[in-house]
Amino acid sequence: MANLLFSKELQRKLDAEGIPIISMPIFPRAVPTANLQKTFMTLGPVLGRLAVMLSKLFFIEPSKGA
């Protein structure tokens, strides 16, 4: 929510100054790439698998990422 409010206020200030820039907020979620999963696995077999499983709960799919 703060991201949206900041972006809106920034755009208002840019418009007031006549600066031709568009402020766009982004969705602040991480994407579990293959490299991140490899990094998780360096934690060991148990913690690594647990980290990979948890990342699927909190991260978005790579196909839906930017």
PDB file of N, CA and C in Angstrom:
ATOM      1  N   MET A   1       0.821  -1.186   0.000  1.00  0.00           N
ATOM      2  CA  MET A   1       0.000   0.000   0.000  1.00  0.00           C
ATOM      3  C   MET A   1       0.867   1.253   0.000  1.00  0.00           C
ATOM      4  N   ALA A   2       1.922   1.238   0.792  1.00  0.00           N
ATOM      5  CA  ALA A   2       2.811   2.399   0.834  1.00  0.00           C
ATOM      6  C   ALA A   2       3.433   2.645  -0.538  1.00  0.00           C
ATOM      7  N   ASN A   3       3.715   1.553  -1.258  1.00  0.00           N
ATOM      8  CA  ASN A   3       4.274   1.676  -2.607  1.00  0.00           C
ATOM      9  C   ASN A   3       3.328   2.467  -3.519  1.00  0.00           C
ATOM     10  N   LEU A   4       2.043   2.165  -3.430  1.00  0.00           N
ATOM     11  CA  LEU A   4       1.050   2.853  -4.265  1.00  0.00           C
ATOM     12  C   LEU A   4       0.915   4.327  -3.882  1.00  0.00           C
ATOM     13  N   LEU A   5       0.871   4.591  -2.585  1.00  0.00           N
ATOM     14  CA  LEU A   5       0.744   5.978  -2.125  1.00  0.00           C
ATOM     15  C   LEU A   5       1.963   6.799  -2.508  1.00  0.00           C
ATOM     16  N   PHE A   6       3.142   6.228  -2.355  1.00  0.00           N
ATOM     17  CA  PHE A   6       4.362   6.935  -2.743  1.00  0.00           C
ATOM     18  C   PHE A   6       4.364   7.251  -4.233  1.00  0.00           C
ATOM     19  N   SER A   7       4.007   6.258  -5.034  1.00  0.00           N
ATOM     20  CA  SER A   7       3.997   6.443  -6.482  1.00  0.00           C
ATOM     21  C   SER A   7       2.996   7.524  -6.899  1.00  0.00           C
ATOM     22  N   LYS A   8       1.838   7.523  -6.264  1.00  0.00           N
ATOM     23  CA  LYS A   8       0.817   8.523  -6.582  1.00  0.00           C
ATOM     24  C   LYS A   8       1.300   9.937  -6.226  1.00  0.00           C
ATOM     25  N   GLU A   9       1.902  10.074  -5.054  1.00  0.00           N
ATOM     26  CA  GLU A   9       2.408  11.383  -4.637  1.00  0.00           C
ATOM     27  C   GLU A   9       3.573  11.832  -5.521  1.00  0.00           C
ATOM     28  N   LEU A  10       4.441  10.918  -5.858  1.00  0.00           N
ATOM     29  CA  LEU A  10       5.555  11.242  -6.752  1.00  0.00           C
ATOM     30  C   LEU A  10       5.030  11.713  -8.104  1.00  0.00           C
ATOM     31  N   GLN A  11       4.025  11.022  -8.637  1.00  0.00           N
ATOM     32  CA  GLN A  11       3.456  11.418  -9.919  1.00  0.00           C
ATOM     33  C   GLN A  11       2.822  12.793  -9.833  1.00  0.00           C
ATOM     34  N   ARG A  12       2.153  13.081  -8.726  1.00  0.00           N
ATOM     35  CA  ARG A  12       1.540  14.401  -8.534  1.00  0.00           C
ATOM     36  C   ARG A  12       2.608  15.489  -8.566  1.00  0.00           C
ATOM     37  N   LYS A  13       3.730  15.259  -7.887  1.00  0.00           N
ATOM     38  CA  LYS A  13       4.815  16.246  -7.856  1.00  0.00           C
ATOM     39  C   LYS A  13       5.480  16.389  -9.224  1.00  0.00           C
ATOM     40  N   LEU A  14       5.670  15.282  -9.912  1.00  0.00           N
ATOM     41  CA  LEU A  14       6.255  15.344 -11.256  1.00  0.00           C
ATOM     42  C   LEU A  14       5.351  16.127 -12.205  1.00  0.00           C
ATOM     43  N   ASP A  15       4.056  15.873 -12.140  1.00  0.00           N
ATOM     44  CA  ASP A  15       3.098  16.593 -12.984  1.00  0.00           C
ATOM     45  C   ASP A  15       3.100  18.083 -12.662  1.00  0.00           C
ATOM     46  N   ALA A  16       3.152  18.419 -11.374  1.00  0.00           N
ATOM     47  CA  ALA A  16       3.141  19.827 -10.963  1.00  0.00           C
ATOM     48  C   ALA A  16       4.370  20.572 -11.473  1.00  0.00           C
ATOM     49  N   GLU A  17       5.491  19.877 -11.585  1.00  0.00           N
ATOM     50  CA  GLU A  17       6.724  20.488 -12.080  1.00  0.00           C
ATOM     51  C   GLU A  17       6.835  20.418 -13.604  1.00  0.00           C
ATOM     52  N   GLY A  18       5.901  19.730 -14.236  1.00  0.00           N
ATOM     53  CA  GLY A  18       5.937  19.599 -15.694  1.00  0.00           C
ATOM     54  C   GLY A  18       7.006  18.641 -16.182  1.00  0.00           C
ATOM     55  N   ILE A  19       7.414  17.728 -15.346  1.00  0.00           N
ATOM     56  CA  ILE A  19       8.449  16.755 -15.706  1.00  0.00           C
ATOM     57  C   ILE A  19       7.782  15.560 -16.389  1.00  0.00           C
ATOM     58  N   PRO A  20       8.192  15.241 -17.630  1.00  0.00           N
ATOM     59  CA  PRO A  20       7.529  14.168 -18.390  1.00  0.00           C
ATOM     60  C   PRO A  20       8.005  12.763 -18.003  1.00  0.00           C
ATOM     61  N   ILE A  21       7.744  12.381 -16.782  1.00  0.00           N
ATOM     62  CA  ILE A  21       8.100  11.045 -16.291  1.00  0.00           C
ATOM     63  C   ILE A  21       6.841  10.421 -15.699  1.00  0.00           C
ATOM     64  N   ILE A  22       6.675   9.116 -15.914  1.00  0.00           N
ATOM     65  CA  ILE A  22       5.532   8.408 -15.342  1.00  0.00           C
ATOM     66  C   ILE A  22       6.038   7.525 -14.204  1.00  0.00           C
ATOM     67  N   SER A  23       5.451   7.691 -13.042  1.00  0.00           N
ATOM     68  CA  SER A  23       5.793   6.883 -11.878  1.00  0.00           C
ATOM     69  C   SER A  23       4.874   5.671 -11.837  1.00  0.00           C
ATOM     70  N   MET A  24       5.469   4.463 -11.827  1.00  0.00           N
ATOM     71  CA  MET A  24       4.671   3.239 -11.799  1.00  0.00           C
ATOM     72  C   MET A  24       5.149   2.348 -10.665  1.00  0.00           C
ATOM     73  N   PRO A  25       4.260   2.020  -9.731  1.00  0.00           N
ATOM     74  CA  PRO A  25       4.659   1.098  -8.665  1.00  0.00           C
ATOM     75  C   PRO A  25       4.751  -0.320  -9.211  1.00  0.00           C
ATOM     76  N   ILE A  26       5.585  -1.117  -8.589  1.00  0.00           N
ATOM     77  CA  ILE A  26       5.700  -2.516  -8.989  1.00  0.00           C
ATOM     78  C   ILE A  26       5.213  -3.397  -7.853  1.00  0.00           C
ATOM     79  N   PHE A  27       4.893  -4.613  -8.184  1.00  0.00           N
ATOM     80  CA  PHE A  27       4.427  -5.570  -7.191  1.00  0.00           C
ATOM     81  C   PHE A  27       5.646  -6.126  -6.462  1.00  0.00           C
ATOM     82  N   PRO A  28       5.778  -5.877  -5.166  1.00  0.00           N
ATOM     83  CA  PRO A  28       7.004  -6.254  -4.459  1.00  0.00           C
ATOM     84  C   PRO A  28       7.038  -7.702  -3.968  1.00  0.00           C
ATOM     85  N   ARG A  29       7.043  -8.640  -4.883  1.00  0.00           N
ATOM     86  CA  ARG A  29       7.165 -10.046  -4.496  1.00  0.00           C
ATOM     87  C   ARG A  29       8.351 -10.654  -5.220  1.00  0.00           C
ATOM     88  N   ALA A  30       8.940 -11.606  -4.601  1.00  0.00           N
ATOM     89  CA  ALA A  30      10.120 -12.256  -5.160  1.00  0.00           C
ATOM     90  C   ALA A  30       9.719 -13.405  -6.082  1.00  0.00           C
ATOM     91  N   VAL A  31      10.629 -13.760  -6.963  1.00  0.00           N
ATOM     92  CA  VAL A  31      10.428 -14.866  -7.895  1.00  0.00           C
ATOM     93  C   VAL A  31      11.474 -15.932  -7.579  1.00  0.00           C
ATOM     94  N   PRO A  32      11.061 -17.164  -7.304  1.00  0.00           N
ATOM     95  CA  PRO A  32      12.029 -18.219  -6.978  1.00  0.00           C
ATOM     96  C   PRO A  32      12.691 -18.788  -8.235  1.00  0.00           C
ATOM     97  N   THR A  33      13.783 -18.206  -8.631  1.00  0.00           N
ATOM     98  CA  THR A  33      14.497 -18.672  -9.814  1.00  0.00           C
ATOM     99  C   THR A  33      15.289 -19.939  -9.495  1.00  0.00           C
ATOM    100  N   ALA A  34      15.817 -20.560 -10.525  1.00  0.00           N
ATOM    101  CA  ALA A  34      16.623 -21.770 -10.333  1.00  0.00           C
ATOM    102  C   ALA A  34      17.861 -21.456  -9.495  1.00  0.00           C
ATOM    103  N   ASN A  35      18.456 -20.280  -9.703  1.00  0.00           N
ATOM    104  CA  ASN A  35      19.634 -19.911  -8.914  1.00  0.00           C
ATOM    105  C   ASN A  35      19.294 -19.763  -7.437  1.00  0.00           C
ATOM    106  N   LEU A  36      18.139 -19.211  -7.137  1.00  0.00           N
ATOM    107  CA  LEU A  36      17.726 -19.064  -5.746  1.00  0.00           C
ATOM    108  C   LEU A  36      17.519 -20.442  -5.113  1.00  0.00           C
ATOM    109  N   GLN A  37      16.925 -21.355  -5.858  1.00  0.00           N
ATOM    110  CA  GLN A  37      16.713 -22.701  -5.329  1.00  0.00           C
ATOM    111  C   GLN A  37      18.051 -23.406  -5.088  1.00  0.00           C
ATOM    112  N   LYS A  38      19.031 -23.185  -5.967  1.00  0.00           N
ATOM    113  CA  LYS A  38      20.365 -23.757  -5.751  1.00  0.00           C
ATOM    114  C   LYS A  38      20.992 -23.175  -4.492  1.00  0.00           C
ATOM    115  N   THR A  39      20.781 -21.876  -4.277  1.00  0.00           N
ATOM    116  CA  THR A  39      21.302 -21.233  -3.076  1.00  0.00           C
ATOM    117  C   THR A  39      20.652 -21.835  -1.831  1.00  0.00           C
ATOM    118  N   PHE A  40      19.346 -22.050  -1.887  1.00  0.00           N
ATOM    119  CA  PHE A  40      18.658 -22.671  -0.758  1.00  0.00           C
ATOM    120  C   PHE A  40      19.250 -24.041  -0.452  1.00  0.00           C
ATOM    121  N   MET A  41      19.585 -24.795  -1.475  1.00  0.00           N
ATOM    122  CA  MET A  41      20.078 -26.154  -1.267  1.00  0.00           C
ATOM    123  C   MET A  41      21.463 -26.163  -0.619  1.00  0.00           C
ATOM    124  N   THR A  42      22.179 -25.048  -0.624  1.00  0.00           N
ATOM    125  CA  THR A  42      23.469 -24.990   0.068  1.00  0.00           C
ATOM    126  C   THR A  42      23.273 -24.987   1.581  1.00  0.00           C
ATOM    127  N   LEU A  43      22.036 -24.807   2.039  1.00  0.00           N
ATOM    128  CA  LEU A  43      21.742 -24.843   3.473  1.00  0.00           C
ATOM    129  C   LEU A  43      21.755 -26.259   4.018  1.00  0.00           C
ATOM    130  N   GLY A  44      21.807 -27.227   3.123  1.00  0.00           N
ATOM    131  CA  GLY A  44      21.780 -28.632   3.529  1.00  0.00           C
ATOM    132  C   GLY A  44      20.525 -29.289   2.990  1.00  0.00           C
ATOM    133  N   PRO A  45      20.471 -30.613   3.012  1.00  0.00           N
ATOM    134  CA  PRO A  45      19.341 -31.310   2.397  1.00  0.00           C
ATOM    135  C   PRO A  45      17.996 -31.030   3.061  1.00  0.00           C
ATOM    136  N   VAL A  46      17.957 -30.920   4.368  1.00  0.00           N
ATOM    137  CA  VAL A  46      16.690 -30.712   5.062  1.00  0.00           C
ATOM    138  C   VAL A  46      16.271 -29.245   5.001  1.00  0.00           C
ATOM    139  N   LEU A  47      17.147 -28.343   5.444  1.00  0.00           N
ATOM    140  CA  LEU A  47      16.812 -26.913   5.425  1.00  0.00           C
ATOM    141  C   LEU A  47      16.627 -26.396   4.002  1.00  0.00           C
ATOM    142  N   GLY A  48      17.412 -26.909   3.086  1.00  0.00           N
ATOM    143  CA  GLY A  48      17.286 -26.481   1.689  1.00  0.00           C
ATOM    144  C   GLY A  48      15.923 -26.818   1.112  1.00  0.00           C
ATOM    145  N   ARG A  49      15.483 -28.063   1.325  1.00  0.00           N
ATOM    146  CA  ARG A  49      14.161 -28.466   0.816  1.00  0.00           C
ATOM    147  C   ARG A  49      13.046 -27.679   1.502  1.00  0.00           C
ATOM    148  N   LEU A  50      13.208 -27.448   2.796  1.00  0.00           N
ATOM    149  CA  LEU A  50      12.217 -26.653   3.526  1.00  0.00           C
ATOM    150  C   LEU A  50      12.147 -25.233   2.970  1.00  0.00           C
ATOM    151  N   ALA A  51      13.293 -24.633   2.702  1.00  0.00           N
ATOM    152  CA  ALA A  51      13.323 -23.277   2.146  1.00  0.00           C
ATOM    153  C   ALA A  51      12.676 -23.233   0.765  1.00  0.00           C
ATOM    154  N   VAL A  52      12.925 -24.252  -0.062  1.00  0.00           N
ATOM    155  CA  VAL A  52      12.307 -24.312  -1.399  1.00  0.00           C
ATOM    156  C   VAL A  52      10.794 -24.431  -1.272  1.00  0.00           C
ATOM    157  N   MET A  53      10.320 -25.276  -0.355  1.00  0.00           N
ATOM    158  CA  MET A  53       8.872 -25.432  -0.175  1.00  0.00           C
ATOM    159  C   MET A  53       8.235 -24.135   0.323  1.00  0.00           C
ATOM    160  N   LEU A  54       8.885 -23.471   1.265  1.00  0.00           N
ATOM    161  CA  LEU A  54       8.348 -22.204   1.777  1.00  0.00           C
ATOM    162  C   LEU A  54       8.356 -21.119   0.706  1.00  0.00           C
ATOM    163  N   SER A  55       9.367 -21.141  -0.151  1.00  0.00           N
ATOM    164  CA  SER A  55       9.427 -20.127  -1.208  1.00  0.00           C
ATOM    165  C   SER A  55       8.233 -20.247  -2.148  1.00  0.00           C
ATOM    166  N   LYS A  56       7.724 -21.457  -2.324  1.00  0.00           N
ATOM    167  CA  LYS A  56       6.557 -21.645  -3.193  1.00  0.00           C
ATOM    168  C   LYS A  56       5.303 -21.036  -2.581  1.00  0.00           C
ATOM    169  N   LEU A  57       5.276 -20.908  -1.262  1.00  0.00           N
ATOM    170  CA  LEU A  57       4.129 -20.283  -0.590  1.00  0.00           C
ATOM    171  C   LEU A  57       4.160 -18.761  -0.700  1.00  0.00           C
ATOM    172  N   PHE A  58       5.348 -18.181  -0.614  1.00  0.00           N
ATOM    173  CA  PHE A  58       5.467 -16.733  -0.512  1.00  0.00           C
ATOM    174  C   PHE A  58       5.915 -16.038  -1.789  1.00  0.00           C
ATOM    175  N   PHE A  59       6.514 -16.764  -2.706  1.00  0.00           N
ATOM    176  CA  PHE A  59       6.994 -16.170  -3.948  1.00  0.00           C
ATOM    177  C   PHE A  59       5.998 -16.438  -5.065  1.00  0.00           C
ATOM    178  N   ILE A  60       6.102 -15.669  -6.151  1.00  0.00           N
ATOM    179  CA  ILE A  60       5.251 -15.909  -7.311  1.00  0.00           C
ATOM    180  C   ILE A  60       6.003 -16.779  -8.322  1.00  0.00           C
ATOM    181  N   GLU A  61       5.273 -17.387  -9.216  1.00  0.00           N
ATOM    182  CA  GLU A  61       5.868 -18.262 -10.228  1.00  0.00           C
ATOM    183  C   GLU A  61       6.750 -17.448 -11.168  1.00  0.00           C
ATOM    184  N   PRO A  62       7.882 -18.020 -11.637  1.00  0.00           N
ATOM    185  CA  PRO A  62       8.747 -17.286 -12.564  1.00  0.00           C
ATOM    186  C   PRO A  62       8.026 -16.815 -13.824  1.00  0.00           C
ATOM    187  N   SER A  63       7.047 -17.581 -14.302  1.00  0.00           N
ATOM    188  CA  SER A  63       6.309 -17.180 -15.511  1.00  0.00           C
ATOM    189  C   SER A  63       5.466 -15.939 -15.285  1.00  0.00           C
ATOM    190  N   LYS A  64       5.120 -15.642 -14.008  1.00  0.00           N
ATOM    191  CA  LYS A  64       4.316 -14.473 -13.686  1.00  0.00           C
ATOM    192  C   LYS A  64       5.177 -13.284 -13.224  1.00  0.00           C
ATOM    193  N   GLY A  65       6.479 -13.513 -13.081  1.00  0.00           N
ATOM    194  CA  GLY A  65       7.372 -12.443 -12.641  1.00  0.00           C
ATOM    195  C   GLY A  65       7.694 -11.488 -13.774  1.00  0.00           C
ATOM    196  N   ALA A  66       8.371 -10.422 -13.430  1.00  0.00           N
ATOM    197  CA  ALA A  66       8.704  -9.396 -14.435  1.00  0.00           C
ATOM    198  C   ALA A  66       9.765  -9.884 -15.387  1.00  0.00           C
TER     199      ALA A  66
END
